[in-house]
Amino acid sequence: MTATNDTILVTGGAGFIGSNFVLRWIEKVGTPVVNLDLLTYAGNPANLASVEDNSRYQLVRADICDADAVAEALAKHRPRAVVHFAAESHVDRSIIDPGAFIRTNVQGTYTMLEQARRYWSGLDGTAKEKFRFLHVSTDEVYGTLGPDDPAFSETTPYAPNSPYAASKAGSDHLARAYFHTFKLPVLTTNCSNNYGPFQFPEKLIPLVILNALEGKPLPVYGDGQNVRDWLFVDDHCSAIRTVLERGELGETYNVGGNSERNNLHVVNTICDLVDEIRPDAKIGTRRQLIKFVTDRPGHDRRYAIDARKIARDLGWQPSVKFEQGLRETVEWYLNHSEWVENVRSGSYLNWIKQNYEERIAQ
Ligand code: NAD
Ligand code: DAU
């Protein structure tokens, strides 16, 4: 067998960005998608309920560290591309349990690259020429910036500071090595903080929306002045589609929203939106719920992305303004109480207890 078909294979497609990507892909591109996902605590098939009966969507429950399962999925579905999202993604969890991050992000990415290389080596002609492996990564690999430093570009040296960032940096290096050594047609994207529907409420924005709705404390680490460069998830998905279609092999592309905001600003804005959309006299002004708590160890101060390369070379730009995207996101969480109930199960509650119980109010 030497040919491929139109199918793409996505890993981690039941997570936050992966599920948004799968939904948009089916809507906008329309070719079949196979989603290889282990369904860890972060993977939620309910995110894909709207396509689960669609003949162009298929879930394969498997571990990216399982070489046989990955090889079997590639051999069976003959994808023309792999888009690799699957990872352990939460920095705070990587501080409590780094081993899971090394396994999934380093060992898992190695397994995906190696099995993709074997599969790609067996392709012929146009199928071989057109095959792509797109590795989805993060801006955290570049470390942290001071207030006046220039934003991260593709040539900024790697300086990861958390076990999560270090494991993603390791996976990026492997992706690079597979291009240089084996000529596997690899593309890499390094993106800033995403927000939008289906994000697991361990991350800042959904956590604060849901706590604000219920009148619970809003934990802000340290002084709340850490800066992130926020990007609406649909814009990240369109950047990935663009790089997959037109990216130059072996290149990396930084993806960002030109939306630097400090955490306190983000939390205050969410409070005001929830007050406006769901006023509650018993709770009062949501800003009163803010609690400054013990900082994250090694907390990166500022991230900012210089996205000029993808704009110049591939014509991609973010299209959603932060204030608009945040309003849509708040509305989405407030209107999807069933989804919220389902994800806040036992393991979620255990995590909240573990991460926040010992953080002392500052
Ligand atoms: P997520 O934690 O929401 O989802 C991760 C998905 O991977 C889940 O569906 C989970 O079940 C799956 N998974 C985990 N371990 C697996 C394994 N061993 N085998 C198969 N599947 C497994 O993550 P996310 O926020 O959607 O991030 C997706 C990717 O994008 C990650 O690689 C992350 O590093 C990168 N990224 C995320 C952001 C962000 O702001 N969330 C920004 C830049 C880059
Ligand atoms: O920059 C891209 C990265 O963005 C991705 O690679 C990661 O997968 C993703 O999780 C995200 O990492 P962050 O650590 O920046 O995201 P998080 O939502 O965990 O935190 C955002 C900021 O808010 C950060 O400065 C820490 C702070 N924070 C977070 C939580 C959960 C708080 O102040 N309180 C909280 O309770």
Short mmCIF file of N, CA and C and ligand atoms in Angstrom, two decimals, residues 12-18 36-44 62-65 84-89 103-104 136-138 164 168 191-194 199 203 236, ligand 1:
data_model
loop_
_atom_site.label_atom_id
_atom_site.label_comp_id
_atom_site.label_asym_id
_atom_site.label_seq_id
_atom_site.Cartn_x
_atom_site.Cartn_y
_atom_site.Cartn_z
N GLY A 12 -5.23 13.83 20.33
CA GLY A 12 -5.73 14.76 21.36
C GLY A 12 -6.92 15.58 20.89
N GLY A 13 -7.69 15.02 19.97
CA GLY A 13 -8.82 15.77 19.40
C GLY A 13 -10.02 15.89 20.33
N ALA A 14 -9.97 15.23 21.50
CA ALA A 14 -11.08 15.39 22.44
C ALA A 14 -10.76 16.42 23.52
N GLY A 15 -9.58 17.04 23.42
CA GLY A 15 -9.21 18.10 24.38
C GLY A 15 -9.76 19.45 23.92
N PHE A 16 -9.28 20.48 24.57
CA PHE A 16 -9.80 21.84 24.30
C PHE A 16 -9.52 22.27 22.86
N ILE A 17 -8.27 22.42 22.50
CA ILE A 17 -7.97 22.95 21.16
C ILE A 17 -8.29 21.90 20.09
N GLY A 18 -7.95 20.64 20.40
CA GLY A 18 -8.19 19.57 19.43
C GLY A 18 -9.66 19.47 19.04
N LEU A 36 -7.25 10.26 17.37
CA LEU A 36 -6.61 9.28 18.26
C LEU A 36 -6.39 9.96 19.61
N ASP A 37 -7.12 9.49 20.60
CA ASP A 37 -7.11 10.16 21.91
C ASP A 37 -7.27 9.11 23.00
N LEU A 38 -6.51 9.28 24.07
CA LEU A 38 -6.60 8.33 25.19
C LEU A 38 -7.79 8.63 26.09
N LEU A 39 -8.37 9.83 25.93
CA LEU A 39 -9.45 10.30 26.81
C LEU A 39 -8.99 10.30 28.26
N THR A 40 -7.96 11.07 28.53
CA THR A 40 -7.53 11.30 29.91
C THR A 40 -8.56 12.23 30.55
N TYR A 41 -8.26 12.70 31.76
CA TYR A 41 -9.20 13.62 32.43
C TYR A 41 -9.51 14.83 31.53
N ALA A 42 -8.55 15.18 30.65
CA ALA A 42 -8.70 16.39 29.82
C ALA A 42 -9.43 16.12 28.51
N GLY A 43 -9.64 14.86 28.18
CA GLY A 43 -10.28 14.51 26.92
C GLY A 43 -11.75 14.23 27.16
N ASN A 44 -12.60 14.89 26.41
CA ASN A 44 -14.03 14.80 26.67
C ASN A 44 -14.80 14.58 25.37
N ALA A 62 -6.78 5.49 22.05
CA ALA A 62 -5.45 4.88 22.15
C ALA A 62 -4.48 5.88 22.75
N ASP A 63 -3.36 5.32 23.24
CA ASP A 63 -2.31 6.10 23.89
C ASP A 63 -1.25 6.44 22.85
N ILE A 64 -0.83 7.70 22.78
CA ILE A 64 0.22 8.05 21.81
C ILE A 64 1.56 7.41 22.15
N CYS A 65 1.69 6.86 23.36
CA CYS A 65 2.94 6.15 23.71
C CYS A 65 2.90 4.69 23.26
N HIS A 84 -0.69 16.84 15.53
CA HIS A 84 -0.40 16.27 16.85
C HIS A 84 -0.64 17.28 17.98
N PHE A 85 -1.82 17.16 18.62
CA PHE A 85 -2.17 18.02 19.75
C PHE A 85 -1.94 17.32 21.09
N ALA A 86 -2.05 15.98 21.13
CA ALA A 86 -2.13 15.28 22.43
C ALA A 86 -0.95 15.63 23.31
N ALA A 87 -1.26 15.99 24.55
CA ALA A 87 -0.21 16.35 25.51
C ALA A 87 -0.85 16.45 26.88
N GLU A 88 -0.01 16.40 27.90
CA GLU A 88 -0.39 16.92 29.21
C GLU A 88 -0.13 18.42 29.10
N SER A 89 -1.13 19.25 29.47
CA SER A 89 -1.03 20.67 29.10
C SER A 89 -1.08 21.66 30.26
N ARG A 103 6.42 11.53 30.06
CA ARG A 103 5.91 10.37 29.34
C ARG A 103 5.09 10.79 28.12
N THR A 104 4.06 11.56 28.35
CA THR A 104 3.16 11.88 27.23
C THR A 104 3.82 12.83 26.22
N VAL A 136 1.98 20.52 17.27
CA VAL A 136 1.39 21.71 17.90
C VAL A 136 2.11 22.00 19.20
N SER A 137 2.78 23.15 19.28
CA SER A 137 3.51 23.44 20.52
C SER A 137 3.15 24.84 21.05
N THR A 138 3.97 25.27 22.00
CA THR A 138 3.60 26.41 22.84
C THR A 138 4.70 27.47 22.88
N TYR A 164 6.34 21.30 32.41
CA TYR A 164 5.51 21.28 31.19
C TYR A 164 6.28 21.88 30.01
N LYS A 168 7.60 20.11 26.54
CA LYS A 168 7.22 20.56 25.20
C LYS A 168 8.47 20.95 24.40
N CYS A 191 2.36 28.40 19.88
CA CYS A 191 1.25 29.34 20.06
C CYS A 191 1.17 29.87 21.49
N SER A 192 0.56 31.04 21.61
CA SER A 192 0.35 31.66 22.92
C SER A 192 -0.92 31.09 23.57
N ASN A 193 -1.32 31.68 24.71
CA ASN A 193 -2.47 31.18 25.48
C ASN A 193 -3.77 31.25 24.70
N ASN A 194 -4.45 30.11 24.61
CA ASN A 194 -5.75 30.03 23.95
C ASN A 194 -6.87 30.18 24.98
N GLN A 199 -12.79 24.62 27.03
CA GLN A 199 -11.53 24.55 27.80
C GLN A 199 -11.82 24.00 29.18
N LYS A 203 -7.94 25.73 33.91
CA LYS A 203 -7.18 26.85 33.37
C LYS A 203 -7.84 28.17 33.79
N HIS A 236 -6.46 30.08 16.52
CA HIS A 236 -5.37 29.10 16.54
C HIS A 236 -5.65 27.99 15.52
P1 NAD B 1 -5.91 19.56 26.70
O1 NAD B 1 -5.22 19.21 27.96
O2 NAD B 1 -7.22 20.27 26.75
O3 NAD B 1 -6.14 18.24 25.82
C1 NAD B 1 -5.17 17.27 25.68
C2 NAD B 1 -5.80 16.08 24.92
O4 NAD B 1 -4.77 15.09 24.74
C3 NAD B 1 -6.93 15.41 25.67
O5 NAD B 1 -7.96 15.07 24.77
C4 NAD B 1 -6.30 14.14 26.22
O6 NAD B 1 -7.22 13.07 26.40
C5 NAD B 1 -5.28 13.83 25.14
N1 NAD B 1 -4.16 13.01 25.64
C6 NAD B 1 -3.40 13.25 26.75
N2 NAD B 1 -2.50 12.26 26.90
C7 NAD B 1 -2.68 11.41 25.86
C8 NAD B 1 -2.03 10.21 25.46
N3 NAD B 1 -1.02 9.68 26.15
N4 NAD B 1 -2.45 9.60 24.33
C9 NAD B 1 -3.47 10.12 23.60
N5 NAD B 1 -4.13 11.24 23.95
C10 NAD B 1 -3.73 11.87 25.06
O7 NAD B 1 -4.85 20.39 25.85
P2 NAD B 1 -5.06 21.68 24.95
O8 NAD B 1 -5.10 22.88 25.81
O9 NAD B 1 -6.15 21.42 24.00
O10 NAD B 1 -3.66 21.70 24.17
C11 NAD B 1 -3.49 20.93 22.97
C12 NAD B 1 -2.07 21.10 22.48
O11 NAD B 1 -1.82 22.48 22.23
C13 NAD B 1 -1.00 20.67 23.49
O12 NAD B 1 0.04 20.05 22.78
C14 NAD B 1 -0.53 21.97 24.12
O13 NAD B 1 0.81 21.88 24.54
C15 NAD B 1 -0.66 22.91 22.94
N6 NAD B 1 -0.92 24.33 23.29
C16 NAD B 1 -1.92 24.67 24.15
C17 NAD B 1 -2.18 26.01 24.41
C18 NAD B 1 -3.30 26.43 25.33
O14 NAD B 1 -3.41 27.62 25.64
N7 NAD B 1 -4.16 25.53 25.80
C19 NAD B 1 -1.40 27.00 23.80
C20 NAD B 1 -0.36 26.61 22.93
C21 NAD B 1 -0.15 25.27 22.67
#
